[in-house]
Amino acid sequence: MSDQAQELRNLIKHQSAVQGERPTRIITVTSGKGGVGKSNFTLNFALALQQKGFKVLIFDADIGLANIDVLMGVSSPYSLYHLLKREKTVWDIINTGPQGLQFIAGGSGFNDLIRLSEEQLDYFAEQVGQLNGHVDFILFDTGAGLSKETLKFILAAQETIVVTTPEPTSITDAYAIIKMVHSMDYDVKFRLVVNRVLDWKEGRQTADKISMVAKQFMNLDIPTIGYVMDDSSVSKAVRKQVPFSLAFPDSAAAKSLNELTQDFLSNQMPAENQGASVKGFLNRMIRMLKP
Ligand SMILES: Nc1ncnc2c1ncn2[C@@H]1O[C@H](COP(=O)(O)OP(=O)(O)OP(=O)(O)O)[C@@H](O)[C@H]1O
Ligand SMILES: [Mg+2]
């Protein structure tokens, strides 16, 4: 191990010791198939968590596509790109959306993430390490499918929400991504969200299909967080560029998402089953990014 890498690890250790009282939980949101509603889910889930008193930061990890900011109608002058170029600090690249929701745009920065010099990696880790204790949750909204970058976030975060719809193609792709990640790393904890359900029964049946196959073939438990109703308010809200839970708080989608969030908070995973803290996340990320 180089001196620099050792120094970096010491720094991370030190930071989490200092700020350790309120650990930040890191969760990746992903899907097999694209367009299943990850970004809308991430945004409105984050807002629901905020309304329940938690502080949340969304990291838009969808390469090249500025999704989250478009959904909020907020522009983001700086992104991860400026951090990696060492032009800005982590605090400079945090943008604020509705209800004080914080987010970081990925922009083209993710393409650079895989070829960072050791010096850039130091800066990245030192800066992102400062987020520890700053918020309760960091949610990574990823692109669909298993790109190299998405995989890194899933493996580093260790806690992943897989979004699917009841459509058979979405179900098989969700299963495929779980299987692929599981074959590489047994420690990643998966949970399901079924989006666009017509009723609770359809949600449960969809979740059962995935969890039963996962149990049978991988001996893997995949709990379900909950369901979000299929609702035309979502598409209306996307067009208005206002998150659906704010534009249509009484809609079926907003109500079901609120219940889902309540269930998420009351069925918290035991500490030993939770994903990474910022420290664990950075340690794993650095290991994967090191040339
Ligand atoms: N619960 C819902 N009810 C009805 N329509 C929905 C719902 N969730 C998502 N949609 C529709 O699906 C579209 C895509 O949603 P979103 O952009 O969140 O998907 P995504 O998984 O992030 O896509 P990508 O894979 O491209 O990142 C929305 O614009 C909306 O029209
Ligand atoms: Mg998206």
XYZ file of C-alpha atoms and ligand atoms in Angstrom:
323
model
C 0.000 0.000 0.000
C 1.406 3.413 -0.903
C 1.950 6.071 1.780
C -0.689 8.202 0.148
C -3.314 5.491 0.320
C -2.439 4.860 3.974
C -2.739 8.550 4.747
C -6.109 8.607 3.059
C -7.368 5.696 5.115
C -6.187 7.386 8.309
C -7.976 10.536 7.295
C -11.224 8.668 6.678
C -10.903 6.890 10.020
C -10.295 10.200 11.741
C -13.273 11.877 10.058
C -15.730 9.199 11.022
C -14.459 9.217 14.591
C -15.005 12.969 14.833
C -18.394 13.099 13.152
C -19.532 9.676 14.123
C -22.600 10.420 16.266
C -25.095 10.369 13.420
C -23.912 8.003 10.737
C -24.968 8.591 7.169
C -26.560 5.660 5.424
C -25.812 5.166 1.762
C -28.338 3.496 -0.518
C -28.105 2.869 -4.250
C -31.318 2.873 -6.289
C -31.139 0.800 -9.440
C -33.136 -1.357 -11.868
C -32.575 -3.929 -14.561
C -34.792 -2.369 -17.173
C -34.726 1.373 -17.889
C -37.605 3.780 -17.453
C -39.245 1.911 -14.567
C -39.404 5.012 -12.382
C -36.118 5.027 -10.435
C -35.546 8.770 -10.614
C -39.127 9.651 -9.700
C -39.022 7.147 -6.870
C -35.659 8.406 -5.550
C -36.757 12.033 -5.618
C -40.132 11.539 -3.967
C -38.813 8.998 -1.459
C -36.148 11.533 -0.493
C -38.790 14.228 -0.025
C -40.941 11.873 2.066
C -37.934 11.055 4.278
C -37.259 14.776 4.658
C -40.868 15.388 5.668
C -40.425 12.783 8.373
C -37.483 14.686 9.792
C -34.512 13.059 8.066
C -31.937 14.914 6.019
C -31.319 13.460 2.590
C -28.863 14.101 -0.205
C -29.442 12.669 -3.671
C -26.439 11.869 -5.792
C -27.489 11.724 -9.428
C -25.260 8.909 -10.597
C -26.902 8.538 -13.999
C -24.060 9.247 -16.368
C -24.568 12.114 -18.740
C -28.282 12.478 -18.113
C -29.239 15.209 -15.714
C -32.423 13.565 -14.511
C -33.107 14.605 -10.980
C -32.622 18.321 -11.555
C -34.968 18.267 -14.554
C -37.619 16.503 -12.444
C -37.341 19.320 -9.895
C -37.050 22.147 -12.391
C -33.821 23.235 -10.719
C -30.576 23.777 -12.554
C -27.245 22.732 -11.167
C -24.306 24.928 -12.142
C -21.718 22.522 -10.742
C -21.446 18.777 -10.727
C -19.162 15.963 -9.702
C -17.070 16.942 -12.711
C -15.972 20.197 -11.009
C -15.073 18.295 -7.863
C -12.932 15.794 -9.733
C -11.201 18.631 -11.574
C -10.547 20.112 -8.125
C -12.220 23.338 -9.189
C -14.886 23.108 -6.496
C -15.342 21.664 -3.024
C -18.036 19.140 -2.177
C -20.026 21.962 -0.536
C -19.902 24.018 -3.745
C -21.410 21.242 -5.838
C -24.360 20.546 -3.523
C -27.504 22.080 -4.999
C -30.747 22.700 -3.168
C -34.128 21.640 -4.501
C -37.653 21.945 -3.070
C -38.054 21.680 0.704
C -34.327 22.018 1.183
C -33.599 18.691 -0.492
C -29.916 18.531 -1.361
C -28.545 16.960 -4.493
C -25.336 16.539 -6.433
C -25.448 16.239 -10.196
C -23.199 13.618 -11.714
C -22.776 15.194 -15.105
C -19.868 13.936 -17.114
C -17.861 13.412 -13.942
C -18.596 9.725 -13.789
C -16.666 9.012 -16.941
C -13.610 10.501 -15.228
C -14.149 8.651 -11.993
C -12.637 5.468 -13.356
C -9.377 7.058 -14.433
C -8.441 9.263 -11.542
C -4.879 9.813 -10.493
C -4.038 8.979 -6.903
C -3.970 12.694 -6.096
C -7.447 13.235 -7.534
C -8.689 10.190 -5.688
C -7.338 11.654 -2.428
C -9.200 14.872 -2.996
C -12.395 13.053 -3.968
C -12.319 10.843 -0.872
C -11.377 13.667 1.456
C -14.208 15.834 0.111
C -16.908 13.151 0.007
C -15.779 12.014 3.469
C -16.896 15.406 4.772
C -20.485 14.408 4.027
C -20.390 11.873 6.849
C -22.855 12.978 9.482
C -24.041 15.869 7.319
C -27.181 14.016 6.217
C -28.997 10.884 7.397
C -29.249 9.329 3.948
C -27.349 9.586 0.700
C -29.350 8.098 -2.171
C -27.576 7.269 -5.423
C -29.933 7.332 -8.381
C -28.236 5.214 -11.043
C -28.884 4.526 -14.696
C -30.590 1.299 -15.705
C -28.661 -1.924 -16.144
C -25.284 -2.864 -14.884
C -22.771 -0.369 -16.268
C -19.269 -0.432 -14.811
C -19.990 2.742 -12.875
C -23.327 1.593 -11.498
C -21.740 -1.634 -10.351
C -19.116 0.303 -8.383
C -21.794 2.263 -6.568
C -23.793 -0.851 -5.778
C -20.764 -2.702 -4.434
C -19.500 0.301 -2.469
C -22.860 1.228 -0.943
C -23.772 -2.374 -0.017
C -27.457 -1.468 0.288
C -29.462 -1.419 -2.906
C -33.074 -0.737 -3.707
C -34.079 -2.480 -6.916
C -37.051 -0.840 -8.608
C -39.248 -2.964 -10.854
C -42.707 -2.720 -12.371
C -45.142 -5.661 -12.660
C -44.226 -6.120 -16.333
C -42.551 -9.501 -16.963
C -39.621 -7.875 -18.800
C -38.949 -5.603 -15.851
C -39.199 -8.544 -13.418
C -36.722 -10.727 -15.321
C -34.279 -7.812 -15.686
C -34.547 -7.001 -11.971
C -33.786 -10.620 -11.154
C -30.866 -10.649 -13.601
C -29.208 -7.644 -11.995
C -29.611 -9.100 -8.503
C -28.115 -12.369 -9.679
C -25.168 -10.699 -11.333
C -24.270 -8.539 -8.327
C -24.807 -11.442 -5.938
C -22.363 -13.576 -7.928
C -19.689 -10.909 -7.348
C -20.362 -9.854 -3.782
C -22.427 -11.664 -1.198
C -22.621 -8.709 1.133
C -24.849 -6.415 -0.912
C -28.303 -6.140 0.681
C -31.139 -5.878 -1.792
C -34.645 -4.651 -1.246
C -37.462 -4.296 -3.729
C -39.793 -1.497 -4.657
C -42.567 -2.347 -7.091
C -43.609 0.744 -9.013
C -46.689 1.303 -11.162
C -48.908 -1.307 -9.520
C -52.646 -1.364 -10.230
C -53.415 -2.608 -6.712
C -51.635 -4.055 -3.663
C -52.241 -7.574 -4.847
C -50.337 -6.959 -8.052
C -47.509 -5.436 -6.032
C -47.304 -8.419 -3.726
C -47.451 -10.930 -6.569
C -44.652 -9.131 -8.410
C -42.446 -9.002 -5.332
C -43.192 -12.661 -4.542
C -42.074 -13.758 -7.986
C -38.658 -12.192 -7.531
C -38.134 -13.138 -3.915
C -39.226 -16.754 -4.419
C -36.834 -17.314 -7.320
C -34.023 -15.569 -5.419
C -34.634 -17.788 -2.418
C -34.818 -20.948 -4.488
C -31.771 -20.396 -6.696
C -29.473 -18.188 -4.612
C -30.782 -18.783 -1.102
C -31.098 -15.027 -0.913
C -33.721 -13.120 1.076
C -34.999 -10.083 -0.760
C -37.420 -8.147 1.390
C -39.865 -5.729 -0.194
C -40.063 -2.153 1.004
C -43.408 -1.466 -0.651
C -45.389 -0.498 -3.725
C -46.154 2.697 -5.611
C -49.422 2.965 -7.529
C -49.577 3.476 -11.256
C -50.943 6.979 -11.523
C -51.222 9.549 -14.316
C -50.291 12.271 -11.795
C -46.679 11.109 -12.062
C -46.403 11.915 -15.736
C -48.311 15.189 -15.216
C -45.872 16.164 -12.474
C -42.878 15.264 -14.662
C -44.202 17.623 -17.319
C -44.655 20.375 -14.748
C -41.146 19.663 -13.431
C -42.477 19.429 -9.888
C -42.033 16.202 -7.840
C -45.382 14.343 -7.833
C -45.587 14.198 -4.051
C -45.533 18.012 -3.965
C -47.597 18.710 -7.092
C -50.288 16.131 -6.238
C -49.984 15.241 -2.546
C -53.402 13.555 -2.512
C -52.742 11.381 -5.555
C -52.623 7.599 -5.273
C -48.916 7.650 -6.162
C -48.073 10.173 -3.432
C -50.133 8.360 -0.802
C -48.656 4.963 -1.602
C -45.159 6.394 -1.580
C -45.809 7.920 1.797
C -46.920 4.571 3.196
C -43.897 2.894 1.672
C -41.623 5.424 3.393
C -43.365 4.849 6.693
C -42.850 1.088 6.313
C -39.219 1.629 5.314
C -38.600 3.565 8.513
C -40.449 1.173 10.794
C -38.781 -1.911 9.310
C -35.256 -0.624 9.549
C -32.655 -3.266 8.921
C -30.693 -4.232 12.018
C -27.392 -2.362 12.194
C -25.298 -5.361 11.162
C -27.411 -5.759 8.050
C -27.255 -2.164 7.000
C -25.168 -0.997 4.121
C -22.178 1.226 4.259
C -21.452 4.318 6.250
C -19.567 6.996 4.338
C -16.349 5.495 5.649
C -17.103 1.986 4.435
C -18.377 3.339 1.171
C -15.209 5.327 0.510
C -12.935 2.482 1.503
C -14.632 0.166 -0.950
C -14.821 2.799 -3.659
C -11.110 3.567 -3.363
C -10.211 -0.093 -3.504
C -12.189 -0.443 -6.740
C -10.887 2.749 -8.317
C -7.240 2.153 -7.560
C -5.313 1.378 -10.716
N -45.937 5.365 -10.428
C -46.020 5.759 -11.717
N -47.221 5.863 -12.341
C -47.317 6.250 -13.628
N -46.262 6.550 -14.385
C -45.035 6.470 -13.844
C -44.837 6.070 -12.480
N -43.507 6.078 -12.220
C -42.907 6.456 -13.365
N -43.813 6.699 -14.345
C -43.541 7.122 -15.736
O -42.304 6.591 -16.141
C -41.476 7.642 -16.629
C -40.035 7.327 -16.348
O -39.766 7.509 -14.986
P -38.276 7.754 -14.452
O -37.596 8.784 -15.261
O -38.375 7.979 -12.990
O -37.648 6.317 -14.766
P -36.141 5.855 -14.606
O -36.176 4.439 -14.167
O -35.386 6.797 -13.764
O -35.621 5.951 -16.118
P -34.085 5.793 -16.616
O -33.817 4.322 -16.619
O -34.113 6.384 -17.981
O -33.233 6.550 -15.663
C -41.993 8.903 -15.980
O -41.704 10.040 -16.738
C -43.478 8.640 -15.856
O -44.116 9.026 -17.060
Mg -33.566 7.871 -14.110
